[in-house]
CSV table of C-alpha atoms and ligand atoms in Angstrom, one decimal:
chain,number,residue,atom,x,y,z
Z,1,MET,CA,0.1,0.1,0.0
Z,2,PRO,CA,2.7,2.3,-0.7
Z,3,GLY,CA,0.9,5.5,-2.3
Z,4,LEU,CA,-1.7,7.1,0.4
Z,5,VAL,CA,-3.3,10.6,-0.2
Z,6,ILE,CA,-4.7,12.5,2.7
Z,7,VAL,CA,-6.9,15.2,1.7
Z,8,GLY,CA,-9.6,17.1,4.1
Z,9,SER,CA,-13.0,16.9,3.0
Z,10,GLN,CA,-14.8,19.6,3.9
Z,11,TRP,CA,-13.8,23.3,4.2
Z,12,GLY,CA,-10.6,22.3,5.7
Z,13,ASP,CA,-9.3,22.3,9.4
Z,14,GLU,CA,-10.4,19.0,9.4
Z,15,GLY,CA,-7.3,17.4,11.6
Z,16,LYS,CA,-5.2,16.4,8.6
Z,17,GLY,CA,-1.8,17.2,10.0
Z,18,LYS,CA,-2.6,15.0,13.1
Z,19,ILE,CA,-3.6,12.4,11.0
Z,20,THR,CA,-0.7,12.6,8.6
Z,21,ASP,CA,1.5,12.7,11.8
Z,22,LEU,CA,0.2,9.3,12.9
Z,23,LEU,CA,0.1,7.3,9.7
Z,24,ALA,CA,4.0,9.1,8.7
Z,25,ASP,CA,4.9,6.3,11.6
Z,26,HIS,CA,5.1,3.5,8.9
Z,27,ALA,CA,6.0,6.0,5.7
Z,28,GLN,CA,9.3,6.7,4.5
Z,29,LEU,CA,8.4,9.7,2.8
Z,30,ILE,CA,5.8,12.6,3.4
Z,31,VAL,CA,5.0,15.0,0.7
Z,32,ARG,CA,3.2,18.3,0.8
Z,33,PHE,CA,1.8,18.6,-3.1
Z,34,GLN,CA,0.0,22.0,-3.4
Z,35,GLY,CA,-1.4,25.3,-0.8
Z,36,GLY,CA,0.8,27.3,0.9
Z,37,ASN,CA,1.5,29.0,4.1
Z,38,ASN,CA,-2.6,29.5,4.0
Z,39,ALA,CA,-2.3,26.0,6.0
Z,40,GLY,CA,-2.0,25.5,9.3
Z,41,HIS,CA,-1.7,21.8,10.4
Z,42,THR,CA,-1.7,21.0,14.0
Z,43,ILE,CA,0.0,18.4,16.3
Z,44,VAL,CA,-0.1,17.9,19.3
Z,45,ARG,CA,1.9,15.7,21.2
Z,46,ASP,CA,2.8,14.6,24.7
Z,47,GLY,CA,0.9,17.7,25.4
Z,48,GLU,CA,3.5,19.8,23.1
Z,49,GLU,CA,1.8,21.5,20.4
Z,50,PHE,CA,2.9,22.0,17.1
Z,51,LYS,CA,1.6,24.1,14.2
Z,52,PHE,CA,3.0,23.6,10.4
Z,53,HIS,CA,2.0,26.1,7.9
Z,54,LEU,CA,4.3,24.5,4.9
Z,55,ILE,CA,6.6,21.9,6.7
Z,56,PRO,CA,5.1,18.6,6.2
Z,57,SER,CA,3.5,16.7,9.1
Z,58,GLY,CA,6.1,14.1,9.2
Z,59,ILE,CA,8.7,16.2,10.4
Z,60,LEU,CA,8.7,14.9,13.9
Z,61,HIS,CA,9.8,11.5,12.6
Z,62,PRO,CA,13.2,11.0,12.8
Z,63,GLY,CA,15.2,9.4,9.9
Z,64,LYS,CA,12.3,10.1,7.5
Z,65,THR,CA,12.2,12.3,4.5
Z,66,CYS,CA,9.6,15.0,4.4
Z,67,VAL,CA,9.1,16.6,0.8
Z,68,ILE,CA,7.6,20.3,0.0
Z,69,GLY,CA,6.7,19.4,-3.6
Z,70,ASN,CA,6.3,21.3,-6.9
Z,71,GLY,CA,3.0,22.1,-6.3
Z,72,VAL,CA,3.3,24.0,-3.2
Z,73,VAL,CA,3.5,27.9,-3.0
Z,74,ILE,CA,6.1,29.1,-0.9
Z,75,ASP,CA,7.1,32.3,1.3
Z,76,PRO,CA,10.9,31.9,1.9
Z,77,GLU,CA,10.4,33.9,5.0
Z,78,VAL,CA,7.6,31.9,6.2
Z,79,LEU,CA,9.7,28.6,5.8
Z,80,LEU,CA,12.9,29.8,7.3
Z,81,SER,CA,11.1,30.7,10.2
Z,82,GLU,CA,9.4,27.3,10.6
Z,83,LEU,CA,13.0,25.8,10.2
Z,84,GLU,CA,14.3,28.0,13.0
Z,85,GLY,CA,11.7,27.3,15.5
Z,86,LEU,CA,11.8,23.8,15.3
Z,87,LYS,CA,15.6,23.6,15.3
Z,88,LYS,CA,15.0,25.7,18.5
Z,89,ARG,CA,13.0,22.5,19.4
Z,90,GLN,CA,15.2,20.2,18.8
Z,91,VAL,CA,13.6,18.8,16.1
Z,92,SER,CA,16.0,17.9,13.0
Z,93,VAL,CA,15.1,19.4,9.5
Z,94,ALA,CA,18.2,17.6,7.9
Z,95,ASN,CA,15.5,15.2,6.0
Z,96,LEU,CA,13.9,18.4,4.7
Z,97,ARG,CA,13.8,19.0,0.7
Z,98,VAL,CA,12.2,21.4,-1.5
Z,99,SER,CA,11.3,21.2,-5.0
Z,100,ALA,CA,13.4,23.3,-7.3
Z,101,ASN,CA,10.1,23.9,-9.2
Z,102,ALA,CA,8.1,25.2,-6.5
Z,103,HIS,CA,7.1,28.6,-7.2
Z,104,MET,CA,8.0,31.6,-4.5
Z,105,ILE,CA,5.7,33.7,-2.8
Z,106,MET,CA,6.8,37.2,-3.3
Z,107,PRO,CA,6.7,40.3,-1.5
Z,108,TYR,CA,4.3,41.9,-4.4
Z,109,HIS,CA,1.8,38.9,-4.2
Z,110,VAL,CA,1.1,39.4,-0.6
Z,111,LEU,CA,0.5,43.4,-1.2
Z,112,LEU,CA,-2.0,42.1,-4.0
Z,113,ASP,CA,-3.9,39.5,-2.3
Z,114,THR,CA,-4.7,42.4,0.8
Z,115,ALA,CA,-5.2,45.0,-2.1
Z,116,GLY,CA,-7.6,42.5,-4.3
Z,117,GLU,CA,-9.7,41.9,-0.8
Z,118,SER,CA,-10.5,45.7,-0.3
Z,119,HIS,CA,-11.5,46.0,-3.7
Z,120,LEU,CA,-13.9,43.3,-4.1
Z,121,GLY,CA,-15.3,44.7,-0.6
Z,122,LYS,CA,-18.8,43.1,0.2
Z,123,LEU,CA,-17.8,41.0,-2.3
Z,124,SER,CA,-14.6,39.6,-0.7
Z,125,ILE,CA,-13.5,35.8,-0.5
Z,126,GLY,CA,-11.8,36.3,3.1
Z,127,THR,CA,-8.4,34.9,2.3
Z,128,THR,CA,-5.6,34.2,4.3
Z,129,ARG,CA,-4.3,37.1,3.0
Z,130,ARG,CA,-0.9,34.9,2.5
Z,131,GLY,CA,-0.2,36.1,-1.5
Z,132,ILE,CA,-1.7,32.4,-2.6
Z,133,GLY,CA,-3.8,33.2,-5.2
Z,134,PRO,CA,-1.7,36.0,-6.9
Z,135,CYS,CA,1.4,33.8,-6.6
Z,136,TYR,CA,-0.7,30.9,-8.6
Z,137,ALA,CA,-1.9,33.7,-10.8
Z,138,ASP,CA,1.5,34.2,-12.0
Z,139,LYS,CA,2.7,30.5,-12.2
Z,140,SER,CA,-0.3,30.2,-14.7
Z,141,ALA,CA,0.8,33.5,-16.3
Z,142,ARG,CA,4.5,32.2,-16.7
Z,143,LEU,CA,5.5,35.0,-14.6
Z,144,GLY,CA,6.2,32.9,-11.8
Z,145,ILE,CA,9.9,32.8,-9.6
Z,146,ARG,CA,10.7,29.7,-8.7
Z,147,VAL,CA,12.8,28.0,-6.0
Z,148,GLN,CA,15.6,27.1,-8.8
Z,149,ASP,CA,15.8,30.7,-9.7
Z,150,LEU,CA,16.9,31.8,-6.1
Z,151,LEU,CA,20.5,29.9,-6.8
Z,152,ASP,CA,21.1,32.4,-10.1
Z,153,GLU,CA,21.6,36.1,-9.7
Z,154,LYS,CA,21.1,36.9,-13.3
Z,155,ILE,CA,17.6,35.2,-13.8
Z,156,LEU,CA,16.4,36.1,-10.7
Z,157,ARG,CA,16.7,39.4,-11.5
Z,158,LYS,CA,14.8,39.4,-14.8
Z,159,LYS,CA,12.3,37.4,-14.0
Z,160,ILE,CA,11.2,39.8,-11.0
Z,161,MET,CA,11.3,42.4,-13.1
Z,162,ALA,CA,9.4,40.5,-16.0
Z,163,ALA,CA,6.9,39.7,-13.2
Z,164,LEU,CA,6.7,43.4,-11.7
Z,165,GLU,CA,5.9,45.3,-15.5
Z,166,PRO,CA,2.2,43.9,-16.0
Z,167,LYS,CA,1.5,44.7,-12.3
Z,168,ARG,CA,2.9,48.4,-12.2
Z,169,LEU,CA,-0.5,49.7,-12.2
Z,170,SER,CA,-1.8,47.5,-9.9
Z,171,LEU,CA,0.9,48.2,-7.6
Z,172,ARG,CA,1.2,51.9,-7.7
Z,173,PRO,CA,-0.3,52.8,-4.2
Z,174,TYR,CA,3.0,50.8,-3.3
Z,175,GLU,CA,5.1,52.6,-5.2
Z,176,LYS,CA,7.1,54.1,-2.3
Z,177,ASP,CA,7.2,50.8,-0.4
Z,178,PRO,CA,11.2,49.6,0.0
Z,179,SER,CA,10.2,45.9,-0.3
Z,180,LEU,CA,9.1,46.3,-3.8
Z,181,ASP,CA,12.3,47.9,-4.8
Z,182,LEU,CA,14.0,45.2,-7.8
Z,183,HIS,CA,17.2,45.6,-5.8
Z,184,THR,CA,15.9,45.0,-2.4
Z,185,ILE,CA,13.9,42.0,-3.7
Z,186,THR,CA,16.4,40.6,-5.6
Z,187,GLU,CA,19.1,40.6,-2.7
Z,188,ARG,CA,16.2,39.1,0.0
Z,189,TYR,CA,15.7,36.6,-2.1
Z,190,LEU,CA,19.3,35.7,-3.3
Z,191,GLU,CA,20.0,35.4,0.7
Z,192,PHE,CA,16.8,33.2,0.9
Z,193,GLY,CA,18.0,31.1,-1.6
Z,194,HIS,CA,21.6,30.8,-0.2
Z,195,GLN,CA,19.7,29.7,3.2
Z,196,LEU,CA,17.6,27.3,1.3
Z,197,GLU,CA,19.9,25.8,-0.7
Z,198,PRO,CA,20.8,22.5,1.3
Z,199,HIS,CA,17.4,21.5,1.3
Z,200,ILE,CA,16.7,22.0,-2.5
Z,201,ALA,CA,16.4,19.1,-4.8
Z,202,ASP,CA,14.8,17.1,-7.3
Z,203,THR,CA,11.6,15.8,-5.1
Z,204,ALA,CA,9.8,14.0,-7.9
Z,205,ARG,CA,12.8,11.6,-8.4
Z,206,LEU,CA,13.1,11.5,-4.6
Z,207,CYS,CA,9.5,9.9,-4.8
Z,208,TRP,CA,9.9,8.0,-7.4
Z,209,GLU,CA,12.9,6.2,-6.0
Z,210,SER,CA,11.0,5.5,-2.5
Z,211,LEU,CA,7.9,4.2,-4.2
Z,212,ASP,CA,10.2,2.2,-6.6
Z,213,ARG,CA,11.9,0.8,-3.6
Z,214,GLY,CA,8.5,-0.5,-2.0
Z,215,GLU,CA,8.5,2.0,0.7
Z,216,ASN,CA,5.3,4.1,1.8
Z,217,VAL,CA,4.8,7.2,1.0
Z,218,VAL,CA,1.8,10.1,2.5
Z,219,PHE,CA,0.8,12.8,0.3
Z,220,GLU,CA,-0.3,15.4,2.6
Z,221,GLY,CA,-3.1,17.9,1.7
Z,222,ALA,CA,-3.9,20.8,2.7
Z,223,GLN,CA,-7.0,23.0,2.6
Z,224,ALA,CA,-9.7,20.8,1.0
Z,225,ALA,CA,-12.4,19.4,-1.7
Z,226,LEU,CA,-14.9,22.2,-0.8
Z,227,LEU,CA,-12.3,24.6,-1.3
Z,228,ASP,CA,-10.9,23.3,-4.6
Z,229,LEU,CA,-10.5,25.7,-7.2
Z,230,ASP,CA,-12.2,23.7,-9.7
Z,231,HIS,CA,-14.8,22.0,-7.7
Z,232,GLY,CA,-15.6,24.1,-4.8
Z,233,THR,CA,-17.6,26.5,-4.2
Z,234,TYR,CA,-16.2,28.8,-6.6
Z,235,PRO,CA,-14.8,31.9,-6.3
Z,236,PHE,CA,-15.1,31.4,-2.6
Z,237,VAL,CA,-12.1,28.8,-3.0
Z,238,THR,CA,-8.5,29.0,-2.5
Z,239,SER,CA,-6.1,28.9,-6.2
Z,240,SER,CA,-5.0,25.2,-5.9
Z,241,ASN,CA,-6.5,21.8,-6.1
Z,242,PRO,CA,-6.7,20.3,-2.5
Z,243,THR,CA,-8.5,17.3,-4.4
Z,244,ALA,CA,-6.7,13.9,-4.6
Z,245,GLY,CA,-5.7,14.0,-8.4
Z,246,ALA,CA,-3.8,17.0,-7.2
Z,247,ALA,CA,-1.3,14.8,-5.2
Z,248,CYS,CA,0.2,13.6,-8.5
Z,249,ILE,CA,0.7,16.7,-10.3
Z,250,GLY,CA,1.9,18.6,-7.3
Z,251,ALA,CA,4.3,15.5,-6.1
Z,252,GLY,CA,5.1,14.8,-9.7
Z,253,VAL,CA,3.8,10.9,-9.6
Z,254,GLY,CA,1.4,8.9,-11.7
Z,255,PRO,CA,-2.0,7.9,-10.7
Z,256,GLY,CA,-0.5,4.5,-10.6
Z,257,ASP,CA,1.4,5.6,-7.8
Z,258,ILE,CA,-2.0,6.2,-5.4
Z,259,ASP,CA,-2.9,3.1,-3.9
Z,260,GLU,CA,-5.1,4.7,-1.5
Z,261,VAL,CA,-7.0,8.2,-0.8
Z,262,TRP,CA,-7.9,9.0,2.7
Z,263,GLY,CA,-10.3,11.6,3.2
Z,264,VAL,CA,-10.6,13.5,7.1
Z,265,ALA,CA,-13.8,15.0,7.9
Z,266,LYS,CA,-15.0,16.5,11.4
Z,267,ALA,CA,-17.8,15.1,13.1
Z,268,TYR,CA,-19.4,18.5,12.3
Z,269,ALA,CA,-18.3,21.2,9.7
Z,270,THR,CA,-16.5,24.5,10.1
Z,271,ARG,CA,-15.4,26.9,7.4
Z,272,VAL,CA,-13.5,30.0,7.5
Z,273,GLY,CA,-14.0,33.0,4.9
Z,274,MET,CA,-16.8,34.1,3.0
Z,275,GLY,CA,-19.1,31.8,0.8
Z,276,PRO,CA,-22.0,29.3,1.3
Z,277,PHE,CA,-22.4,27.0,4.4
Z,278,PRO,CA,-25.5,25.2,4.1
Z,279,THR,CA,-25.7,23.5,7.5
Z,280,GLU,CA,-24.3,26.6,9.1
Z,281,LEU,CA,-25.6,27.6,12.9
Z,282,VAL,CA,-25.6,31.3,13.0
Z,283,ASP,CA,-26.0,32.8,16.7
Z,284,THR,CA,-27.2,30.0,17.9
Z,285,ASP,CA,-26.2,28.1,21.6
Z,286,GLU,CA,-25.3,24.5,19.3
Z,287,GLY,CA,-22.8,26.6,17.1
Z,288,ARG,CA,-21.4,28.3,20.0
Z,289,ARG,CA,-20.9,25.2,22.0
Z,290,MET,CA,-19.0,23.8,18.8
Z,291,LEU,CA,-17.0,26.5,18.5
Z,292,GLU,CA,-16.3,26.8,22.3
Z,293,ARG,CA,-15.8,22.8,22.5
Z,294,GLY,CA,-13.9,22.8,19.6
Z,295,HIS,CA,-11.6,25.7,20.0
Z,296,GLU,CA,-12.4,26.7,16.3
Z,297,TYR,CA,-10.2,29.7,15.5
Z,298,GLY,CA,-8.0,29.4,12.6
Z,299,THR,CA,-4.5,28.0,13.2
Z,300,THR,CA,-3.1,30.8,10.4
Z,301,THR,CA,-5.5,33.9,10.9
Z,302,GLY,CA,-6.8,33.5,14.8
Z,303,ARG,CA,-10.4,34.2,13.2
Z,304,GLU,CA,-13.5,32.5,14.4
Z,305,ARG,CA,-14.6,29.8,12.3
Z,306,ARG,CA,-18.0,29.4,11.5
Z,307,CYS,CA,-19.8,26.4,12.9
Z,308,GLY,CA,-22.2,23.9,11.7
Z,309,TRP,CA,-23.6,20.2,11.1
Z,310,LEU,CA,-22.3,17.4,9.4
Z,311,ASP,CA,-23.2,18.1,5.4
Z,312,LEU,CA,-23.3,14.5,4.3
Z,313,VAL,CA,-24.4,15.9,1.1
Z,314,ALA,CA,-21.0,17.7,0.6
Z,315,LEU,CA,-19.2,14.5,2.1
Z,316,ARG,CA,-20.3,12.1,-0.3
Z,317,TYR,CA,-19.6,14.6,-2.9
Z,318,ALA,CA,-15.9,14.7,-1.7
Z,319,ALA,CA,-15.8,11.3,-1.3
Z,320,ARG,CA,-16.6,11.0,-5.0
Z,321,LEU,CA,-14.6,13.8,-6.0
Z,322,ASN,CA,-11.8,12.2,-4.5
Z,323,SER,CA,-12.7,8.5,-5.2
Z,324,MET,CA,-12.0,8.1,-1.5
Z,325,ASP,CA,-11.2,4.8,0.0
Z,326,ALA,CA,-11.7,5.5,3.8
Z,327,LEU,CA,-12.9,8.1,6.1
Z,328,VAL,CA,-11.2,9.3,9.2
Z,329,ILE,CA,-14.0,11.4,11.3
Z,330,THR,CA,-12.3,13.8,13.7
Z,331,LYS,CA,-13.3,15.7,17.2
Z,332,LEU,CA,-16.5,13.6,17.7
Z,333,ASP,CA,-15.4,14.3,21.2
Z,334,VAL,CA,-16.7,17.7,20.9
Z,335,LEU,CA,-20.1,16.4,19.8
Z,336,ALA,CA,-20.7,15.0,23.6
Z,337,GLY,CA,-23.4,16.2,25.5
Z,338,PHE,CA,-25.4,17.7,22.6
Z,339,LYS,CA,-28.8,16.2,23.1
Z,340,SER,CA,-28.9,15.2,20.0
Z,341,LEU,CA,-27.2,14.8,16.5
Z,342,LYS,CA,-27.9,16.4,13.2
Z,343,LEU,CA,-26.8,15.4,9.9
Z,344,ALA,CA,-28.0,17.3,6.6
Z,345,VAL,CA,-29.3,14.5,4.4
Z,346,ARG,CA,-30.8,16.5,1.5
Z,347,TYR,CA,-30.9,20.4,0.2
Z,348,ARG,CA,-34.0,21.7,-0.6
Z,349,SER,CA,-33.9,24.7,-3.3
Z,350,SER,CA,-35.4,28.1,-2.4
Z,351,GLU,CA,-38.2,26.8,-5.5
Z,352,GLY,CA,-38.9,23.9,-3.1
Z,353,ALA,CA,-37.1,21.5,-4.7
Z,354,VAL,CA,-35.3,18.3,-3.1
Z,355,LEU,CA,-31.5,18.4,-4.0
Z,356,ASP,CA,-30.2,14.8,-3.5
Z,357,HIS,CA,-26.7,16.0,-4.9
Z,358,PHE,CA,-24.4,19.3,-4.2
Z,359,PRO,CA,-25.9,21.4,-6.7
Z,360,TYR,CA,-23.1,22.5,-9.6
Z,361,HIS,CA,-25.0,26.1,-9.8
Z,362,GLN,CA,-24.0,28.6,-7.0
Z,363,THR,CA,-27.1,30.6,-7.4
Z,364,ILE,CA,-28.9,27.5,-6.3
Z,365,LEU,CA,-26.5,26.3,-3.3
Z,366,HIS,CA,-25.9,29.9,-2.1
Z,367,SER,CA,-30.4,29.9,-1.4
Z,368,ALA,CA,-30.5,26.2,-0.5
Z,369,THR,CA,-31.7,24.8,3.0
Z,370,ALA,CA,-30.2,21.5,4.5
Z,371,GLU,CA,-32.6,19.2,5.4
Z,372,TYR,CA,-31.6,16.9,8.5
Z,373,GLU,CA,-31.8,13.6,9.9
Z,374,GLU,CA,-31.5,13.9,13.6
Z,375,LEU,CA,-29.9,11.1,15.9
Z,376,PRO,CA,-30.0,10.6,19.7
Z,377,GLY,CA,-27.1,12.6,21.2
Z,378,PHE,CA,-24.3,10.8,23.4
Z,379,GLY,CA,-24.1,12.5,27.2
Z,380,GLU,CA,-20.8,11.1,28.2
Z,381,GLU,CA,-17.2,12.4,27.3
Z,382,ILE,CA,-15.2,10.3,25.1
Z,383,THR,CA,-11.9,11.4,25.0
Z,384,GLU,CA,-10.4,8.5,27.1
Z,385,CYS,CA,-12.3,6.0,24.9
Z,386,ARG,CA,-9.4,3.8,22.6
Z,387,ASP,CA,-11.6,1.0,21.7
Z,388,GLU,CA,-14.7,0.8,19.1
Z,389,GLU,CA,-16.3,-1.0,21.9
Z,390,GLU,CA,-15.9,1.7,24.7
Z,391,LEU,CA,-17.6,4.3,22.5
Z,392,PRO,CA,-21.3,5.0,23.7
Z,393,SER,CA,-23.9,3.1,21.3
Z,394,ALA,CA,-25.0,6.4,20.4
Z,395,ALA,CA,-21.9,7.7,18.8
Z,396,ARG,CA,-21.5,4.4,17.3
Z,397,ASP,CA,-25.0,4.6,15.4
Z,398,PHE,CA,-23.9,8.2,14.2
Z,399,LEU,CA,-20.4,6.6,12.8
Z,400,ARG,CA,-22.5,3.9,11.3
Z,401,PHE,CA,-25.0,6.4,9.8
Z,402,ILE,CA,-22.4,8.6,8.2
Z,403,GLU,CA,-20.7,5.1,6.7
Z,404,GLU,CA,-24.0,4.3,5.3
Z,405,PHE,CA,-24.9,7.7,3.8
Z,406,VAL,CA,-21.5,7.9,2.2
Z,407,GLY,CA,-20.9,4.6,1.2
Z,408,VAL,CA,-16.9,4.5,2.5
Z,409,PRO,CA,-16.2,3.1,5.5
Z,410,ILE,CA,-14.5,5.3,8.8
Z,411,ARG,CA,-11.4,3.8,9.7
Z,412,LEU,CA,-10.2,6.4,12.3
Z,413,VAL,CA,-12.3,8.3,14.7
Z,414,GLY,CA,-10.5,11.1,16.8
Z,415,VAL,CA,-11.7,11.8,20.3
Z,416,GLY,CA,-9.2,14.4,21.2
Z,417,PRO,CA,-6.5,16.4,19.7
Z,418,SER,CA,-3.3,14.3,21.0
Z,419,ARG,CA,-2.3,11.4,18.6
Z,420,ASP,CA,-2.8,8.9,20.7
Z,421,GLN,CA,-6.7,10.3,20.9
Z,422,ILE,CA,-7.9,8.1,18.1
Z,423,VAL,CA,-10.3,4.9,18.0
Z,424,GLU,CA,-9.4,2.6,15.0
Z,425,LEU,CA,-12.6,0.8,13.5
Z,426,GLY,CA,-12.9,-2.1,11.2
Z,427,GLU,CA,-9.5,-2.5,9.4
Z,428,GLY,CA,-8.2,0.7,11.3
Z,429,SER,CA,-4.9,2.1,10.3
Z,430,PRO,CA,-4.2,1.3,6.4
Z,431,TYR,CA,-0.7,-0.3,7.6
Z,432,SER,CA,-1.8,-2.3,10.9
Y,501,GDP,P1,-5.9,20.6,9.5
Y,501,GDP,O1,-5.7,22.1,8.8
Y,501,GDP,O2,-6.7,19.9,8.8
Y,501,GDP,O3,-4.3,20.1,10.2
Y,501,GDP,O4,-6.3,21.1,11.0
Y,501,GDP,P2,-6.2,22.3,12.3
Y,501,GDP,O5,-5.0,21.7,12.7
Y,501,GDP,O6,-6.0,23.4,11.3
Y,501,GDP,O7,-7.4,21.9,12.7
Y,501,GDP,C1,-8.0,20.9,13.7
Y,501,GDP,C2,-7.8,21.3,15.4
Y,501,GDP,O8,-8.4,20.3,15.9
Y,501,GDP,C3,-6.2,21.3,15.9
Y,501,GDP,O9,-6.2,22.2,16.7
Y,501,GDP,C4,-5.9,19.8,16.3
Y,501,GDP,O10,-5.3,19.4,17.2
Y,501,GDP,C5,-7.5,19.4,16.7
Y,501,GDP,N1,-7.9,17.9,16.5
Y,501,GDP,C6,-7.5,17.6,15.5
Y,501,GDP,N2,-8.7,16.3,15.8
Y,501,GDP,C7,-9.0,16.4,17.0
Y,501,GDP,C8,-10.2,15.6,17.7
Y,501,GDP,O11,-10.1,14.0,17.2
Y,501,GDP,N3,-10.6,16.0,18.5
Y,501,GDP,C9,-10.3,17.0,19.0
Y,501,GDP,N4,-11.2,17.8,20.2
Y,501,GDP,N5,-9.6,18.0,18.6
Y,501,GDP,C10,-8.6,17.6,17.6
Y,502,IMO,P1,-5.8,23.9,6.3
Y,502,IMO,O1,-4.7,23.2,5.0
Y,502,IMO,C1,-9.5,26.8,6.2
Y,502,IMO,C2,-9.7,29.3,3.1
Y,502,IMO,C3,-9.8,30.6,3.6
Y,502,IMO,C4,-10.7,31.4,2.2
Y,502,IMO,C5,-10.5,30.5,1.2
Y,502,IMO,C6,-9.4,31.2,0.1
Y,502,IMO,O2,-5.1,24.4,7.5
Y,502,IMO,O3,-7.2,23.2,6.2
Y,502,IMO,P2,-6.7,31.6,0.3
Y,502,IMO,O4,-5.4,32.6,1.5
Y,502,IMO,O5,-6.7,30.4,0.3
Y,502,IMO,O6,-6.5,32.4,-1.0
Y,502,IMO,O7,-8.2,31.9,1.0
Y,502,IMO,O8,-9.9,29.9,1.5
Y,502,IMO,N1,-8.4,28.5,3.1
Y,502,IMO,C7,-8.6,27.5,4.6
Y,502,IMO,N2,-9.6,27.4,5.2
Y,502,IMO,N3,-8.4,25.8,6.1
Y,502,IMO,C8,-7.4,25.7,5.1
Y,502,IMO,O9,-6.5,25.5,5.5
Y,502,IMO,C9,-7.6,26.8,4.6
Y,502,IMO,N4,-6.7,27.6,3.5
Y,502,IMO,C10,-7.3,28.5,2.8
Y,502,IMO,O10,-10.5,31.3,4.8
Y,502,IMO,O11,-11.5,31.3,3.0
Y,503,MG,MG1,-5.8,24.2,9.4
């Protein structure tokens, strides 16, 4: 079972970091394949918390190779500060490899992200303002600066000049910003290149070699299906493809190298930023309870996450989109003490039509309301449960309902943030 892709199945923050760290136990190589430092992946080990934005969540395993693939967009300052932070905590980063083909987030990308959001006003997307969209836009326009460019001063200067030229008008308000001076950017990025050089590699080849040796490779997704640029709730999405197919492109392997796809979903739903969210609980005690018990504040921006009931229509869509082999349900512990548990099983359009499938038309989705199946809640805390039999029967019924509706087996259930707070169901871990 060498190639395992882990993806988010909702709107992000499902607990991908924790699950990647867990499954990395049995892998030799862990690869991030898309997104950038809009991601925030949390790992809790022995009471110590680690938050990663760019570094793969396998880094805490000594001796394993961690790869930042070509599909990731890299803010070098963020990467270097993450490396520094890990070194200070005695975590070895010697085995981190960064693709020479990955694109760099430049200072103008960050400014344009913020300016773009301000211009949109009421229509703003609620981005993380980390420059993700403008960086991927430059990549597509073939005006991007890649990691390998940092190693050649002449090329770097020329490429920055070419990238700045078409942005002159939009960057006019920042004309006097010293961080946008061609010479200053070039010098800063050359220095970043110098510091990153020991980590720069042909990472696709590293993946092939590992897979060809029969080793297990975990492909770690960031963001999630409903934030997918093509298949999510456009335009309220991110600028990459956080679905399983993108693991191939963003790491440099073929579909034949992917053996299994695992989707991570919370036992309820959250969303940061704007955009449709049919099961959202607006200003209700239940929503506030999820926010508080689940500590639903963004890892990257600290924003309050919008909370709501688990949306099975959207989850079934995500499962098909990713051809998911298994589901991981996290944060089930957060739902302890709710009198009843709701699961959205269909939508109703504003015209009264029943919608069994995730609507492709944004106008319909924006005005659709969710209709629910209501199951009994479980009163007792479950954070100490480690076996399926220890879970209250109402919790097991809740999980069974999800499995049957989505048509994908649940293999792991999170009952707390710590890496040991996990319950294996059925066949459990892919490596057990
Ligand atoms: P990611 O972006 O998908 O890696 O998820 P985040 O790290 O942004 O957000 C998930 C949050 O939930 C983190 O604070 C995790 O420590 C925490 N978490 C993960 N799994 C569980 C779980 O099963 N129960 C609880 N209570 N917290 C969890
Ligand atoms: P992880 O990997 C949750 C959201 C932003 C915004 C939209 C576009 O931790 O699950 P962007 O900055 O990407 O242009 O913002 O996407 N978003 C996330 N929401 N978790 C994330 O990552 C996210 N990355 C981006 O809030 O709505
Ligand atoms: Mg996150």
